[in-house]
Amino acid sequence: MIFLIPVAVLMGAVGLAAFFWSLRSGQYEDLEGAAHRILIDDEEDRT
Amino acid sequence: MAVIALKEDAGCPSGLAPAEREESRADPSAFVRQGADGRDVLELMVQGAKCAGCIRKIEGGLLALPGVTDARLNLSTGRLSVSWAHGAVAAREITDALGRLGYASAAFDPEAARQSADEEGRRLLRYMAVAGFAAMNIMMFSVPVWSGGGEMGEGTRTLLHWVSAFIAIPASLYAAQPFFRSAWKALSARHANMDVPISLAVFLTLGISVAETIQQGEHAYFDGITMLLFFLLVGRYLDHRLRERARTAARDLLALQSVSASRIEPDGTIRAIPARDIGVGDRLSLAAGDRAPVDCVVEEGVSELDRSMLTGETMPQPAGVGAVVHAGVVNLTQRLVVKATARVQDSAMAQLARLIEIGEQGRARFVRLADKAAALYVPVVHSLAALTFLGWLFGPSLLRLAGFEVADVGVRIALMNAIAVLIITCPCALGLAVPAVQVVATGRLFKRGVLVKSGDALERLAETDVVVFDKTGTLTLGKPTLISRVETETLQAAASLARTSRHPLSRALTEAAGPGVPQASARELPGEGIEADVNGEKWRLGRRSFAAPTAPDANDGAVELWFSRGSGVAARFVFMDALRSDASETVRALKQRGIAVELLSGDRPTAVAAAALAAGIEAWKGGVSPADKTARLAALKASGRRSLMVGDGLNDAAALAAAHASASPGTALEASQAASDLVIQGAGLLALVEAIDVAKAAKARALENLRFSALYNLIAAPTAAAGLLTPLIAALAMSGSSLIVTLNALRLQLRGGPWTS
């Protein structure tokens, strides 16, 4: 119990930190574009 | 490899967005700024990009230009950021390349672009994340407390409560900041808004829960308060997103208005400058196809002007030295040198912008559905909580006076029950009821090409009972189309002359003739027509007095062009500003819904009558000035009608702002788009009918949600006042009601309706 509670709280904190990181790195700037970009092929090897 | 798009390949490859009206804009080089790494950066607004193919075409096409190092299109906002090695490419080449690919683009004022970072939204998202994670973690400790029942020892329960408190207190104090701030602002202005009971509930709940934990009591509401904050913040965030999208659309339009101008310096060189830097007395070069950025007077040159955006008049008017050119007028045929007579902020367009502002202030008095509910809600909840407290505190004494045997319950229980009322009635569902519906509805419309520009537009649109159309460019395509039948050979010959001109009639002729070769020897005489020497013959295309002076005047008031070859028989071409293909269908659909339709136009009454007849509109009026339009809308308002104005020109802008709700086609001038609630992209008007349908459905959903919230409170509040509430019930009731409200809003998207594709 003494051990499990801090682990649980810590895991929550890690999740929160991960979300903040994603927010700061601009992953929510263009939600629609991201959905479409997956469909674009890389053209580098086609010349 | 650079892929130069063919004409048929222009625009969105998926066909989601038809190519927008082409229009040559001023030189974007005035808006190029220096990036941090010394490269040139240009921010552009791109119209018509809708799918993956668009991203690829645009980014690929630009990167293929020599020197361009980076091109990134944001599909959600339509903004394109291009950077290149300093001086490697002219800004004009970028916009030209986009034009070849089939996308209209316009430079962004860098200042406007920089302001666009949505700080408030990010902050709300952070608050929401903190509240959400706290709620989840506390729930982990609450579930054992609830389910432990009698088995859990007092010590363990208190330990779990303490852990919850350790998470909940900092998290709630952090996440509730927007509510505290708003409540404080309201209180210092001696008002009470929805955030006052929320803030009060946060403080009291935290206080009482800590007190309970210290006394090793059973009921701590740490889970309830964080969950409450989470749901409230979700509603707040959705509402913010909606307003932000509307604000961004408005700001984008303002940024687009920041066109540039070509100033003729004293030494004769021409320099591109932002329009706001034009001073009175500056000499400007106005190329054929350019829109005048400020009010000015012609100094050199003869040309024809398209004033349709200002007056609704479709026919170009000749202009020579000394002619006054108002801001917004398009120069058609020849280059003009003009002298600015007013700065941008004093020009005709800016005065219209002020009219728009006045109209919008009037509209701001519209009370939103959610605000109406809140106004009703706050006093009721406050007095209920106060009554609960007083009832539990003094009730027993009163009962004893009446002869009953009851013991005092004490301040603690009274306070607990009063707080329980505050928590359970907290407007989770109420806060979500309207924004959730509006988010779903605007998202739905956005996919159909209707941009909803203001938060309460849908509510106003749902009330529409009369639609007022403008003619030129709204009901019609805004450009002449050839309607007379002519031999192909004659048409081709005339078109070879017409191809050299930007005059709208020439363009209509070219369009009817299809692709071909322009006549090299052709020259344009402004106000008269085009002349060319072909195989020793004099070919003339233009007005009757110029091209065929001997031909009889048809005298039917039609818009015409004459074409003559040497001494042969002259041919007559008749044009009409054709209706949009779905105009009459739209009018019929509106009438079916019991909505009256009117047509107000600045064009000649004969032309307006013809359009009204074709579209099936009985109530029409021609030759109407902008002030008359506004007056008509005011009259409709005075008689209790809810008007929807649909228009595109500058002459409509004031009327758009004065109407109860307003819409403009995507081809409209930016000022008109800025003044209206809805912008309908694409060529059709039918989306307007869909927008009204969706608005009506959304209103019905929102009302359902509000009714449900009221019903919920009607059951929950007495339960709490009676002291029957436990943290478990509070948690279930709150999340349950929020869920139901959200699901009801989503029904708008799931249910098959006339607008589902």
PDB file of N, CA, C and O in Angstrom, chain B residues 428-476:
ATOM      1  N   CYS B 428     -23.026  21.225 -14.913  1.00  0.00           N
ATOM      2  CA  CYS B 428     -22.269  20.396 -15.873  1.00  0.00           C
ATOM      3  C   CYS B 428     -23.045  20.245 -17.152  1.00  0.00           C
ATOM      4  O   CYS B 428     -22.598  20.613 -18.229  1.00  0.00           O
ATOM      5  N   ALA B 429     -24.237  19.697 -16.992  1.00  0.00           N
ATOM      6  CA  ALA B 429     -25.046  19.404 -18.162  1.00  0.00           C
ATOM      7  C   ALA B 429     -25.444  20.701 -18.843  1.00  0.00           C
ATOM      8  O   ALA B 429     -25.445  20.802 -20.063  1.00  0.00           O
ATOM      9  N   LEU B 430     -25.739  21.706 -18.027  1.00  0.00           N
ATOM     10  CA  LEU B 430     -26.124  22.998 -18.566  1.00  0.00           C
ATOM     11  C   LEU B 430     -24.974  23.609 -19.361  1.00  0.00           C
ATOM     12  O   LEU B 430     -25.167  24.174 -20.433  1.00  0.00           O
ATOM     13  N   GLY B 431     -23.763  23.467 -18.819  1.00  0.00           N
ATOM     14  CA  GLY B 431     -22.596  24.034 -19.490  1.00  0.00           C
ATOM     15  C   GLY B 431     -22.294  23.312 -20.795  1.00  0.00           C
ATOM     16  O   GLY B 431     -21.748  23.903 -21.724  1.00  0.00           O
ATOM     17  N   LEU B 432     -22.647  22.045 -20.861  1.00  0.00           N
ATOM     18  CA  LEU B 432     -22.382  21.273 -22.076  1.00  0.00           C
ATOM     19  C   LEU B 432     -23.537  21.331 -23.063  1.00  0.00           C
ATOM     20  O   LEU B 432     -23.357  21.125 -24.254  1.00  0.00           O
ATOM     21  N   ALA B 433     -24.733  21.627 -22.537  1.00  0.00           N
ATOM     22  CA  ALA B 433     -25.954  21.463 -23.338  1.00  0.00           C
ATOM     23  C   ALA B 433     -25.871  22.166 -24.683  1.00  0.00           C
ATOM     24  O   ALA B 433     -26.107  21.560 -25.722  1.00  0.00           O
ATOM     25  N   VAL B 434     -25.537  23.445 -24.679  1.00  0.00           N
ATOM     26  CA  VAL B 434     -25.553  24.207 -25.928  1.00  0.00           C
ATOM     27  C   VAL B 434     -24.245  24.063 -26.724  1.00  0.00           C
ATOM     28  O   VAL B 434     -24.295  23.782 -27.913  1.00  0.00           O
ATOM     29  N   PRO B 435     -23.067  24.220 -26.078  1.00  0.00           N
ATOM     30  CA  PRO B 435     -21.836  24.103 -26.879  1.00  0.00           C
ATOM     31  C   PRO B 435     -21.695  22.765 -27.593  1.00  0.00           C
ATOM     32  O   PRO B 435     -21.291  22.730 -28.763  1.00  0.00           O
ATOM     33  N   ALA B 436     -22.050  21.679 -26.929  1.00  0.00           N
ATOM     34  CA  ALA B 436     -21.898  20.367 -27.560  1.00  0.00           C
ATOM     35  C   ALA B 436     -22.715  20.301 -28.842  1.00  0.00           C
ATOM     36  O   ALA B 436     -22.245  19.830 -29.881  1.00  0.00           O
ATOM     37  N   VAL B 437     -23.940  20.804 -28.778  1.00  0.00           N
ATOM     38  CA  VAL B 437     -24.806  20.794 -29.964  1.00  0.00           C
ATOM     39  C   VAL B 437     -24.208  21.661 -31.059  1.00  0.00           C
ATOM     40  O   VAL B 437     -24.150  21.281 -32.232  1.00  0.00           O
ATOM     41  N   GLN B 438     -23.726  22.847 -30.681  1.00  0.00           N
ATOM     42  CA  GLN B 438     -23.225  23.761 -31.699  1.00  0.00           C
ATOM     43  C   GLN B 438     -21.948  23.244 -32.354  1.00  0.00           C
ATOM     44  O   GLN B 438     -21.739  23.449 -33.545  1.00  0.00           O
ATOM     45  N   VAL B 439     -21.121  22.589 -31.561  1.00  0.00           N
ATOM     46  CA  VAL B 439     -19.892  22.038 -32.138  1.00  0.00           C
ATOM     47  C   VAL B 439     -20.236  20.991 -33.194  1.00  0.00           C
ATOM     48  O   VAL B 439     -19.702  20.989 -34.298  1.00  0.00           O
ATOM     49  N   VAL B 440     -21.176  20.120 -32.855  1.00  0.00           N
ATOM     50  CA  VAL B 440     -21.558  19.077 -33.813  1.00  0.00           C
ATOM     51  C   VAL B 440     -22.172  19.710 -35.058  1.00  0.00           C
ATOM     52  O   VAL B 440     -21.843  19.351 -36.194  1.00  0.00           O
ATOM     53  N   ALA B 441     -23.046  20.700 -34.865  1.00  0.00           N
ATOM     54  CA  ALA B 441     -23.737  21.320 -35.996  1.00  0.00           C
ATOM     55  C   ALA B 441     -22.767  22.074 -36.899  1.00  0.00           C
ATOM     56  O   ALA B 441     -22.810  21.926 -38.121  1.00  0.00           O
ATOM     57  N   THR B 442     -21.877  22.868 -36.319  1.00  0.00           N
ATOM     58  CA  THR B 442     -20.960  23.631 -37.170  1.00  0.00           C
ATOM     59  C   THR B 442     -19.979  22.704 -37.865  1.00  0.00           C
ATOM     60  O   THR B 442     -19.604  22.947 -39.003  1.00  0.00           O
ATOM     61  N   GLY B 443     -19.590  21.624 -37.182  1.00  0.00           N
ATOM     62  CA  GLY B 443     -18.698  20.657 -37.816  1.00  0.00           C
ATOM     63  C   GLY B 443     -19.349  20.037 -39.034  1.00  0.00           C
ATOM     64  O   GLY B 443     -18.755  19.906 -40.097  1.00  0.00           O
ATOM     65  N   ARG B 444     -20.613  19.702 -38.855  1.00  0.00           N
ATOM     66  CA  ARG B 444     -21.410  19.130 -39.945  1.00  0.00           C
ATOM     67  C   ARG B 444     -21.467  20.097 -41.131  1.00  0.00           C
ATOM     68  O   ARG B 444     -21.266  19.720 -42.280  1.00  0.00           O
ATOM     69  N   LEU B 445     -21.757  21.360 -40.846  1.00  0.00           N
ATOM     70  CA  LEU B 445     -21.884  22.358 -41.906  1.00  0.00           C
ATOM     71  C   LEU B 445     -20.540  22.645 -42.557  1.00  0.00           C
ATOM     72  O   LEU B 445     -20.453  22.871 -43.754  1.00  0.00           O
ATOM     73  N   PHE B 446     -19.498  22.638 -41.755  1.00  0.00           N
ATOM     74  CA  PHE B 446     -18.160  22.908 -42.268  1.00  0.00           C
ATOM     75  C   PHE B 446     -17.802  21.898 -43.355  1.00  0.00           C
ATOM     76  O   PHE B 446     -17.248  22.240 -44.393  1.00  0.00           O
ATOM     77  N   LYS B 447     -18.161  20.634 -43.097  1.00  0.00           N
ATOM     78  CA  LYS B 447     -17.870  19.592 -44.076  1.00  0.00           C
ATOM     79  C   LYS B 447     -18.645  19.806 -45.365  1.00  0.00           C
ATOM     80  O   LYS B 447     -18.258  19.335 -46.422  1.00  0.00           O
ATOM     81  N   ARG B 448     -19.790  20.493 -45.265  1.00  0.00           N
ATOM     82  CA  ARG B 448     -20.603  20.754 -46.447  1.00  0.00           C
ATOM     83  C   ARG B 448     -20.256  22.086 -47.085  1.00  0.00           C
ATOM     84  O   ARG B 448     -20.988  22.579 -47.942  1.00  0.00           O
ATOM     85  N   GLY B 449     -19.169  22.703 -46.621  1.00  0.00           N
ATOM     86  CA  GLY B 449     -18.727  23.935 -47.254  1.00  0.00           C
ATOM     87  C   GLY B 449     -19.372  25.192 -46.714  1.00  0.00           C
ATOM     88  O   GLY B 449     -19.307  26.234 -47.335  1.00  0.00           O
ATOM     89  N   VAL B 450     -20.050  25.082 -45.568  1.00  0.00           N
ATOM     90  CA  VAL B 450     -20.624  26.281 -44.964  1.00  0.00           C
ATOM     91  C   VAL B 450     -19.795  26.640 -43.741  1.00  0.00           C
ATOM     92  O   VAL B 450     -19.681  25.849 -42.804  1.00  0.00           O
ATOM     93  N   LEU B 451     -19.210  27.811 -43.782  1.00  0.00           N
ATOM     94  CA  LEU B 451     -18.373  28.247 -42.675  1.00  0.00           C
ATOM     95  C   LEU B 451     -19.231  29.102 -41.742  1.00  0.00           C
ATOM     96  O   LEU B 451     -19.761  30.134 -42.155  1.00  0.00           O
ATOM     97  N   VAL B 452     -19.402  28.639 -40.508  1.00  0.00           N
ATOM     98  CA  VAL B 452     -20.184  29.405 -39.540  1.00  0.00           C
ATOM     99  C   VAL B 452     -19.228  30.343 -38.815  1.00  0.00           C
ATOM    100  O   VAL B 452     -18.271  29.901 -38.205  1.00  0.00           O
ATOM    101  N   LYS B 453     -19.493  31.639 -38.924  1.00  0.00           N
ATOM    102  CA  LYS B 453     -18.484  32.571 -38.470  1.00  0.00           C
ATOM    103  C   LYS B 453     -18.720  33.151 -37.089  1.00  0.00           C
ATOM    104  O   LYS B 453     -17.805  33.707 -36.502  1.00  0.00           O
ATOM    105  N   SER B 454     -19.907  33.074 -36.547  1.00  0.00           N
ATOM    106  CA  SER B 454     -20.070  33.595 -35.195  1.00  0.00           C
ATOM    107  C   SER B 454     -20.795  32.567 -34.336  1.00  0.00           C
ATOM    108  O   SER B 454     -21.575  31.762 -34.838  1.00  0.00           O
ATOM    109  N   GLY B 455     -20.509  32.607 -33.045  1.00  0.00           N
ATOM    110  CA  GLY B 455     -20.969  31.563 -32.136  1.00  0.00           C
ATOM    111  C   GLY B 455     -22.482  31.433 -32.080  1.00  0.00           C
ATOM    112  O   GLY B 455     -23.014  30.335 -32.025  1.00  0.00           O
ATOM    113  N   ASP B 456     -23.177  32.571 -32.117  1.00  0.00           N
ATOM    114  CA  ASP B 456     -24.630  32.494 -31.972  1.00  0.00           C
ATOM    115  C   ASP B 456     -25.352  32.540 -33.313  1.00  0.00           C
ATOM    116  O   ASP B 456     -26.568  32.655 -33.360  1.00  0.00           O
ATOM    117  N   ALA B 457     -24.566  32.429 -34.409  1.00  0.00           N
ATOM    118  CA  ALA B 457     -25.174  32.526 -35.741  1.00  0.00           C
ATOM    119  C   ALA B 457     -26.250  31.461 -35.939  1.00  0.00           C
ATOM    120  O   ALA B 457     -27.322  31.742 -36.471  1.00  0.00           O
ATOM    121  N   LEU B 458     -25.975  30.243 -35.468  1.00  0.00           N
ATOM    122  CA  LEU B 458     -26.919  29.153 -35.692  1.00  0.00           C
ATOM    123  C   LEU B 458     -28.239  29.430 -34.985  1.00  0.00           C
ATOM    124  O   LEU B 458     -29.303  29.145 -35.513  1.00  0.00           O
ATOM    125  N   GLU B 459     -28.146  29.994 -33.782  1.00  0.00           N
ATOM    126  CA  GLU B 459     -29.375  30.282 -33.043  1.00  0.00           C
ATOM    127  C   GLU B 459     -30.222  31.312 -33.774  1.00  0.00           C
ATOM    128  O   GLU B 459     -31.448  31.220 -33.815  1.00  0.00           O
ATOM    129  N   ARG B 460     -29.526  32.328 -34.362  1.00  0.00           N
ATOM    130  CA  ARG B 460     -30.273  33.363 -35.078  1.00  0.00           C
ATOM    131  C   ARG B 460     -30.804  32.820 -36.395  1.00  0.00           C
ATOM    132  O   ARG B 460     -31.914  33.124 -36.808  1.00  0.00           O
ATOM    133  N   LEU B 461     -29.995  31.986 -37.035  1.00  0.00           N
ATOM    134  CA  LEU B 461     -30.393  31.414 -38.324  1.00  0.00           C
ATOM    135  C   LEU B 461     -31.653  30.561 -38.176  1.00  0.00           C
ATOM    136  O   LEU B 461     -32.517  30.549 -39.053  1.00  0.00           O
ATOM    137  N   ALA B 462     -31.759  29.870 -37.046  1.00  0.00           N
ATOM    138  CA  ALA B 462     -32.889  28.978 -36.836  1.00  0.00           C
ATOM    139  C   ALA B 462     -34.203  29.744 -36.787  1.00  0.00           C
ATOM    140  O   ALA B 462     -35.261  29.184 -37.019  1.00  0.00           O
ATOM    141  N   GLU B 463     -34.128  31.052 -36.493  1.00  0.00           N
ATOM    142  CA  GLU B 463     -35.352  31.845 -36.346  1.00  0.00           C
ATOM    143  C   GLU B 463     -35.807  32.486 -37.657  1.00  0.00           C
ATOM    144  O   GLU B 463     -36.856  33.121 -37.696  1.00  0.00           O
ATOM    145  N   THR B 464     -34.980  32.314 -38.709  1.00  0.00           N
ATOM    146  CA  THR B 464     -35.265  32.990 -39.981  1.00  0.00           C
ATOM    147  C   THR B 464     -36.680  32.746 -40.485  1.00  0.00           C
ATOM    148  O   THR B 464     -37.137  31.605 -40.537  1.00  0.00           O
ATOM    149  N   ASP B 465     -37.391  33.840 -40.866  1.00  0.00           N
ATOM    150  CA  ASP B 465     -38.663  33.629 -41.554  1.00  0.00           C
ATOM    151  C   ASP B 465     -38.752  34.412 -42.859  1.00  0.00           C
ATOM    152  O   ASP B 465     -39.731  34.320 -43.574  1.00  0.00           O
ATOM    153  N   VAL B 466     -37.716  35.203 -43.166  1.00  0.00           N
ATOM    154  CA  VAL B 466     -37.687  35.846 -44.475  1.00  0.00           C
ATOM    155  C   VAL B 466     -36.232  35.929 -44.941  1.00  0.00           C
ATOM    156  O   VAL B 466     -35.348  36.273 -44.171  1.00  0.00           O
ATOM    157  N   VAL B 467     -36.018  35.547 -46.209  1.00  0.00           N
ATOM    158  CA  VAL B 467     -34.668  35.603 -46.771  1.00  0.00           C
ATOM    159  C   VAL B 467     -34.631  36.702 -47.820  1.00  0.00           C
ATOM    160  O   VAL B 467     -35.470  36.739 -48.717  1.00  0.00           O
ATOM    161  N   VAL B 468     -33.682  37.613 -47.673  1.00  0.00           N
ATOM    162  CA  VAL B 468     -33.525  38.697 -48.638  1.00  0.00           C
ATOM    163  C   VAL B 468     -32.260  38.429 -49.452  1.00  0.00           C
ATOM    164  O   VAL B 468     -31.169  38.345 -48.897  1.00  0.00           O
ATOM    165  N   PHE B 469     -32.434  38.268 -50.767  1.00  0.00           N
ATOM    166  CA  PHE B 469     -31.288  37.996 -51.633  1.00  0.00           C
ATOM    167  C   PHE B 469     -30.821  39.268 -52.315  1.00  0.00           C
ATOM    168  O   PHE B 469     -31.622  40.146 -52.633  1.00  0.00           O
ATOM    169  N   ASP B 470     -29.537  39.329 -52.566  1.00  0.00           N
ATOM    170  CA  ASP B 470     -28.994  40.308 -53.497  1.00  0.00           C
ATOM    171  C   ASP B 470     -28.959  39.593 -54.852  1.00  0.00           C
ATOM    172  O   ASP B 470     -28.971  38.374 -54.899  1.00  0.00           O
ATOM    173  N   LYS B 471     -28.936  40.363 -55.937  1.00  0.00           N
ATOM    174  CA  LYS B 471     -28.950  39.680 -57.234  1.00  0.00           C
ATOM    175  C   LYS B 471     -27.536  39.358 -57.734  1.00  0.00           C
ATOM    176  O   LYS B 471     -27.107  38.207 -57.770  1.00  0.00           O
ATOM    177  N   THR B 472     -26.811  40.431 -58.075  1.00  0.00           N
ATOM    178  CA  THR B 472     -25.535  40.253 -58.761  1.00  0.00           C
ATOM    179  C   THR B 472     -24.524  39.517 -57.886  1.00  0.00           C
ATOM    180  O   THR B 472     -24.193  39.979 -56.801  1.00  0.00           O
ATOM    181  N   GLY B 473     -24.060  38.385 -58.366  1.00  0.00           N
ATOM    182  CA  GLY B 473     -23.026  37.663 -57.643  1.00  0.00           C
ATOM    183  C   GLY B 473     -23.562  36.795 -56.523  1.00  0.00           C
ATOM    184  O   GLY B 473     -22.823  36.035 -55.922  1.00  0.00           O
ATOM    185  N   THR B 474     -24.843  36.917 -56.206  1.00  0.00           N
ATOM    186  CA  THR B 474     -25.415  36.090 -55.143  1.00  0.00           C
ATOM    187  C   THR B 474     -26.388  35.089 -55.764  1.00  0.00           C
ATOM    188  O   THR B 474     -26.155  33.888 -55.769  1.00  0.00           O
ATOM    189  N   LEU B 475     -27.488  35.646 -56.299  1.00  0.00           N
ATOM    190  CA  LEU B 475     -28.450  34.789 -56.978  1.00  0.00           C
ATOM    191  C   LEU B 475     -27.906  34.419 -58.356  1.00  0.00           C
ATOM    192  O   LEU B 475     -28.135  33.337 -58.869  1.00  0.00           O
ATOM    193  N   THR B 476     -27.163  35.353 -58.933  1.00  0.00           N
ATOM    194  CA  THR B 476     -26.551  35.105 -60.233  1.00  0.00           C
ATOM    195  C   THR B 476     -25.069  34.809 -60.026  1.00  0.00           C
ATOM    196  O   THR B 476     -24.553  34.919 -58.928  1.00  0.00           O
TER     197      THR B 476
END
